[in-house]
mmCIF file of C-alpha atoms in Angstrom:
data_model
loop_
_atom_site.group_PDB
_atom_site.id
_atom_site.type_symbol
_atom_site.label_atom_id
_atom_site.label_comp_id
_atom_site.label_asym_id
_atom_site.label_seq_id
_atom_site.Cartn_x
_atom_site.Cartn_y
_atom_site.Cartn_z
ATOM 1 C CA UNK A 1 -38.385 -148.313 -60.244
ATOM 2 C CA UNK A 2 -39.333 -151.183 -57.972
ATOM 3 C CA UNK A 3 -40.435 -150.898 -54.384
ATOM 4 C CA UNK A 4 -36.985 -152.061 -53.278
ATOM 5 C CA UNK A 5 -35.394 -149.136 -55.153
ATOM 6 C CA UNK A 6 -37.391 -146.470 -53.351
ATOM 7 C CA UNK A 7 -37.198 -145.518 -49.712
ATOM 8 C CA UNK A 8 -40.159 -146.090 -47.447
ATOM 9 C CA UNK A 9 -43.268 -143.980 -47.835
ATOM 10 C CA UNK A 10 -42.351 -140.585 -46.333
ATOM 11 C CA UNK A 11 -46.013 -139.901 -45.565
ATOM 12 C CA UNK A 12 -45.978 -142.794 -43.079
ATOM 13 C CA UNK A 13 -43.791 -140.819 -40.665
ATOM 14 C CA UNK A 14 -45.911 -139.365 -37.897
ATOM 15 C CA UNK A 15 -44.163 -135.970 -38.009
ATOM 16 C CA UNK A 16 -41.281 -134.333 -39.871
ATOM 17 C CA UNK A 17 -39.340 -134.041 -36.608
ATOM 18 C CA UNK A 18 -39.111 -137.857 -36.433
ATOM 19 C CA UNK A 19 -37.682 -137.997 -39.945
ATOM 20 C CA UNK A 20 -34.049 -139.043 -40.011
ATOM 21 C CA UNK A 21 -31.684 -137.221 -42.385
ATOM 22 C CA UNK A 22 -30.526 -139.048 -45.480
ATOM 23 C CA UNK A 23 -28.403 -137.877 -48.378
ATOM 24 C CA UNK A 24 -30.435 -140.057 -50.748
ATOM 25 C CA UNK A 25 -31.696 -137.683 -53.478
ATOM 26 C CA UNK A 26 -34.885 -139.741 -53.849
ATOM 27 C CA UNK A 27 -36.028 -138.234 -50.548
ATOM 28 C CA UNK A 28 -35.989 -134.732 -52.102
ATOM 29 C CA UNK A 29 -38.967 -133.091 -53.766
ATOM 30 C CA UNK A 30 -38.679 -130.067 -56.040
ATOM 31 C CA UNK A 31 -40.972 -127.332 -54.771
ATOM 32 C CA UNK A 32 -39.978 -124.425 -57.040
ATOM 33 C CA UNK A 33 -37.830 -123.625 -60.064
ATOM 34 C CA UNK A 34 -35.969 -120.384 -60.826
ATOM 35 C CA UNK A 35 -34.108 -119.010 -63.810
ATOM 36 C CA UNK A 36 -31.218 -117.631 -61.753
ATOM 37 C CA UNK A 37 -29.345 -118.561 -58.593
ATOM 38 C CA UNK A 38 -30.119 -115.296 -56.800
ATOM 39 C CA UNK A 39 -33.859 -116.023 -56.967
ATOM 40 C CA UNK A 40 -33.397 -119.550 -55.635
ATOM 41 C CA UNK A 41 -31.189 -118.208 -52.861
ATOM 42 C CA UNK A 42 -33.828 -115.589 -52.011
ATOM 43 C CA UNK A 43 -36.447 -118.350 -51.745
ATOM 44 C CA UNK A 44 -34.297 -120.297 -49.283
ATOM 45 C CA UNK A 45 -33.655 -117.086 -47.367
ATOM 46 C CA UNK A 46 -37.398 -116.549 -47.175
ATOM 47 C CA UNK A 47 -37.826 -120.061 -45.772
ATOM 48 C CA UNK A 48 -35.123 -119.330 -43.187
ATOM 49 C CA UNK A 49 -36.850 -116.066 -42.193
ATOM 50 C CA UNK A 50 -40.073 -118.027 -41.660
ATOM 51 C CA UNK A 51 -38.294 -120.391 -39.260
ATOM 52 C CA UNK A 52 -38.230 -123.335 -41.666
ATOM 53 C CA UNK A 53 -35.411 -125.876 -41.008
ATOM 54 C CA UNK A 54 -33.282 -124.914 -44.025
ATOM 55 C CA UNK A 55 -30.846 -127.761 -43.386
ATOM 56 C CA UNK A 56 -33.522 -129.853 -45.151
ATOM 57 C CA UNK A 57 -33.273 -127.727 -48.341
ATOM 58 C CA UNK A 58 -31.006 -127.969 -51.384
ATOM 59 C CA UNK A 59 -30.533 -125.676 -54.386
ATOM 60 C CA UNK A 60 -29.816 -127.828 -57.440
ATOM 61 C CA UNK A 61 -28.562 -126.389 -60.730
ATOM 62 C CA UNK A 62 -29.408 -128.078 -64.036
ATOM 63 C CA UNK A 63 -27.990 -127.646 -67.537
ATOM 64 C CA UNK A 64 -24.612 -126.583 -66.156
ATOM 65 C CA UNK A 65 -22.110 -125.011 -68.526
ATOM 66 C CA UNK A 66 -18.688 -123.380 -68.251
ATOM 67 C CA UNK A 67 -18.589 -119.705 -69.183
ATOM 68 C CA UNK A 68 -15.260 -117.950 -69.675
ATOM 69 C CA UNK A 69 -15.459 -114.199 -69.112
ATOM 70 C CA UNK A 70 -12.616 -112.383 -70.865
ATOM 71 C CA UNK A 71 -11.269 -109.624 -68.618
ATOM 72 C CA UNK A 72 -8.749 -108.027 -70.916
ATOM 73 C CA UNK A 73 -5.493 -108.282 -72.779
ATOM 74 C CA UNK A 74 -2.337 -109.503 -71.044
ATOM 75 C CA UNK A 75 0.856 -107.717 -71.942
ATOM 76 C CA UNK A 76 4.370 -108.485 -70.759
ATOM 77 C CA UNK A 77 4.144 -105.528 -68.367
ATOM 78 C CA UNK A 78 0.877 -106.748 -66.838
ATOM 79 C CA UNK A 79 2.335 -110.230 -66.456
ATOM 80 C CA UNK A 80 5.376 -108.788 -64.663
ATOM 81 C CA UNK A 81 3.146 -106.740 -62.334
ATOM 82 C CA UNK A 82 1.108 -109.802 -61.443
ATOM 83 C CA UNK A 83 4.283 -111.737 -60.798
ATOM 84 C CA UNK A 84 5.609 -108.957 -58.593
ATOM 85 C CA UNK A 85 2.420 -108.961 -56.532
ATOM 86 C CA UNK A 86 2.397 -112.754 -56.163
ATOM 87 C CA UNK A 87 6.085 -112.824 -55.321
ATOM 88 C CA UNK A 88 5.703 -110.025 -52.764
ATOM 89 C CA UNK A 89 2.979 -111.988 -50.952
ATOM 90 C CA UNK A 90 5.142 -115.102 -50.920
ATOM 91 C CA UNK A 91 8.111 -113.045 -49.742
ATOM 92 C CA UNK A 92 6.005 -111.564 -46.947
ATOM 93 C CA UNK A 93 5.050 -115.051 -45.773
ATOM 94 C CA UNK A 94 8.656 -116.272 -45.814
ATOM 95 C CA UNK A 95 9.923 -113.056 -44.220
ATOM 96 C CA UNK A 96 7.440 -113.303 -41.355
ATOM 97 C CA UNK A 97 8.325 -116.947 -40.836
ATOM 98 C CA UNK A 98 12.071 -116.267 -40.642
ATOM 99 C CA UNK A 99 11.537 -112.970 -38.838
ATOM 100 C CA UNK A 100 10.139 -114.842 -35.840
ATOM 101 C CA UNK A 101 13.661 -115.979 -34.995
ATOM 102 C CA UNK A 102 15.382 -112.593 -35.415
ATOM 103 C CA UNK A 103 16.470 -110.631 -32.332
ATOM 104 C CA UNK A 104 15.106 -107.114 -31.714
ATOM 105 C CA UNK A 105 13.963 -105.231 -34.772
ATOM 106 C CA UNK A 106 16.015 -107.435 -37.122
ATOM 107 C CA UNK A 107 12.781 -109.136 -38.167
ATOM 108 C CA UNK A 108 11.688 -105.963 -39.919
ATOM 109 C CA UNK A 109 14.749 -106.013 -42.193
ATOM 110 C CA UNK A 110 14.212 -109.701 -42.924
ATOM 111 C CA UNK A 111 10.583 -109.071 -43.885
ATOM 112 C CA UNK A 112 11.471 -106.089 -46.097
ATOM 113 C CA UNK A 113 14.247 -107.972 -47.904
ATOM 114 C CA UNK A 114 11.964 -111.002 -48.387
ATOM 115 C CA UNK A 115 9.143 -108.898 -49.856
ATOM 116 C CA UNK A 116 11.449 -107.089 -52.287
ATOM 117 C CA UNK A 117 13.226 -110.309 -53.294
ATOM 118 C CA UNK A 118 9.905 -112.088 -53.802
ATOM 119 C CA UNK A 119 8.599 -109.242 -55.950
ATOM 120 C CA UNK A 120 11.706 -109.235 -58.157
ATOM 121 C CA UNK A 121 11.721 -113.020 -58.608
ATOM 122 C CA UNK A 122 7.963 -113.138 -59.189
ATOM 123 C CA UNK A 123 8.070 -110.360 -61.787
ATOM 124 C CA UNK A 124 10.914 -112.011 -63.682
ATOM 125 C CA UNK A 125 9.294 -115.479 -63.629
ATOM 126 C CA UNK A 126 5.876 -114.231 -64.803
ATOM 127 C CA UNK A 127 7.536 -112.066 -67.472
ATOM 128 C CA UNK A 128 9.555 -115.005 -68.805
ATOM 129 C CA UNK A 129 6.524 -117.310 -68.683
ATOM 130 C CA UNK A 130 4.483 -114.784 -70.673
ATOM 131 C CA UNK A 131 7.218 -114.448 -73.308
ATOM 132 C CA UNK A 132 7.526 -118.221 -73.725
ATOM 133 C CA UNK A 133 3.834 -118.579 -74.665
ATOM 134 C CA UNK A 134 4.486 -116.573 -77.819
ATOM 135 C CA UNK A 135 1.128 -114.800 -77.632
ATOM 136 C CA UNK A 136 -0.951 -117.996 -77.712
ATOM 137 C CA UNK A 137 -2.905 -116.831 -74.668
ATOM 138 C CA UNK A 138 -2.751 -113.041 -74.828
ATOM 139 C CA UNK A 139 -5.811 -112.414 -72.673
ATOM 140 C CA UNK A 140 -6.938 -112.887 -69.093
ATOM 141 C CA UNK A 141 -10.217 -114.529 -68.172
ATOM 142 C CA UNK A 142 -12.236 -116.027 -65.363
ATOM 143 C CA UNK A 143 -14.129 -119.292 -65.773
ATOM 144 C CA UNK A 144 -17.438 -119.756 -63.995
ATOM 145 C CA UNK A 145 -20.040 -122.482 -63.837
ATOM 146 C CA UNK A 146 -23.561 -121.378 -64.669
ATOM 147 C CA UNK A 147 -26.763 -123.375 -64.646
ATOM 148 C CA UNK A 148 -29.703 -122.946 -66.985
ATOM 149 C CA UNK A 149 -32.192 -123.310 -64.139
ATOM 150 C CA UNK A 150 -32.228 -123.900 -60.400
ATOM 151 C CA UNK A 151 -34.596 -126.040 -58.372
ATOM 152 C CA UNK A 152 -35.276 -125.637 -54.680
ATOM 153 C CA UNK A 153 -35.601 -129.163 -53.341
ATOM 154 C CA UNK A 154 -36.771 -130.146 -49.874
ATOM 155 C CA UNK A 155 -36.754 -133.469 -48.035
ATOM 156 C CA UNK A 156 -40.107 -135.152 -48.656
ATOM 157 C CA UNK A 157 -41.703 -134.858 -45.188
ATOM 158 C CA UNK A 158 -40.920 -131.111 -45.130
ATOM 159 C CA UNK A 159 -41.882 -130.317 -48.745
ATOM 160 C CA UNK A 160 -45.578 -129.416 -48.191
ATOM 161 C CA UNK A 161 -44.727 -126.870 -45.495
ATOM 162 C CA UNK A 162 -41.929 -125.333 -47.604
ATOM 163 C CA UNK A 163 -44.209 -125.115 -50.645
ATOM 164 C CA UNK A 164 -46.870 -123.412 -48.515
ATOM 165 C CA UNK A 165 -44.347 -120.844 -47.237
ATOM 166 C CA UNK A 166 -43.196 -120.060 -50.786
ATOM 167 C CA UNK A 167 -46.718 -120.040 -52.280
ATOM 168 C CA UNK A 168 -47.016 -116.251 -52.466
ATOM 169 C CA UNK A 169 -43.489 -115.779 -53.879
ATOM 170 C CA UNK A 170 -43.189 -115.515 -57.686
ATOM 171 C CA UNK A 171 -41.762 -118.775 -58.952
ATOM 172 C CA UNK A 172 -42.461 -121.468 -61.464
ATOM 173 C CA UNK A 173 -43.840 -124.265 -59.275
ATOM 174 C CA UNK A 174 -42.810 -127.801 -60.090
ATOM 175 C CA UNK A 175 -45.570 -130.370 -60.539
#
């Protein structure tokens, strides 16, 4: 990297308070590394409890991967129940919207009819959609992003103070 590629020397600032915020990642220094997100979050929480300006901190995940957690088997009945629940919520929204313009207690009937209609339509649509897949996706799952490790990074002028505050916390310090 040449001197034109790097920002000015952060040590030349007279105090961290005079440091202007920048989103440039080259201004960040890794002060600790953790195996899980909860530990990195606890470190930032500890900095916050000590009065450190946590708006100068970032938690960065590395070696990110997608993990699909299988929740269970989907049957036609479960698909219909999910559809009924989704349709009922949509029906409630539509019923409340149209119910605003109904005189007296007529809005209550509109809401009830909308919820029931939504549930019936939702159940039938989800049921049909499940049958058309032919069992190619007979399970339910949730996808999550997980990182192999997490670094706590701090803007350069604030890094020494943050590292000092975290010094007695178990972590794998970054050189």
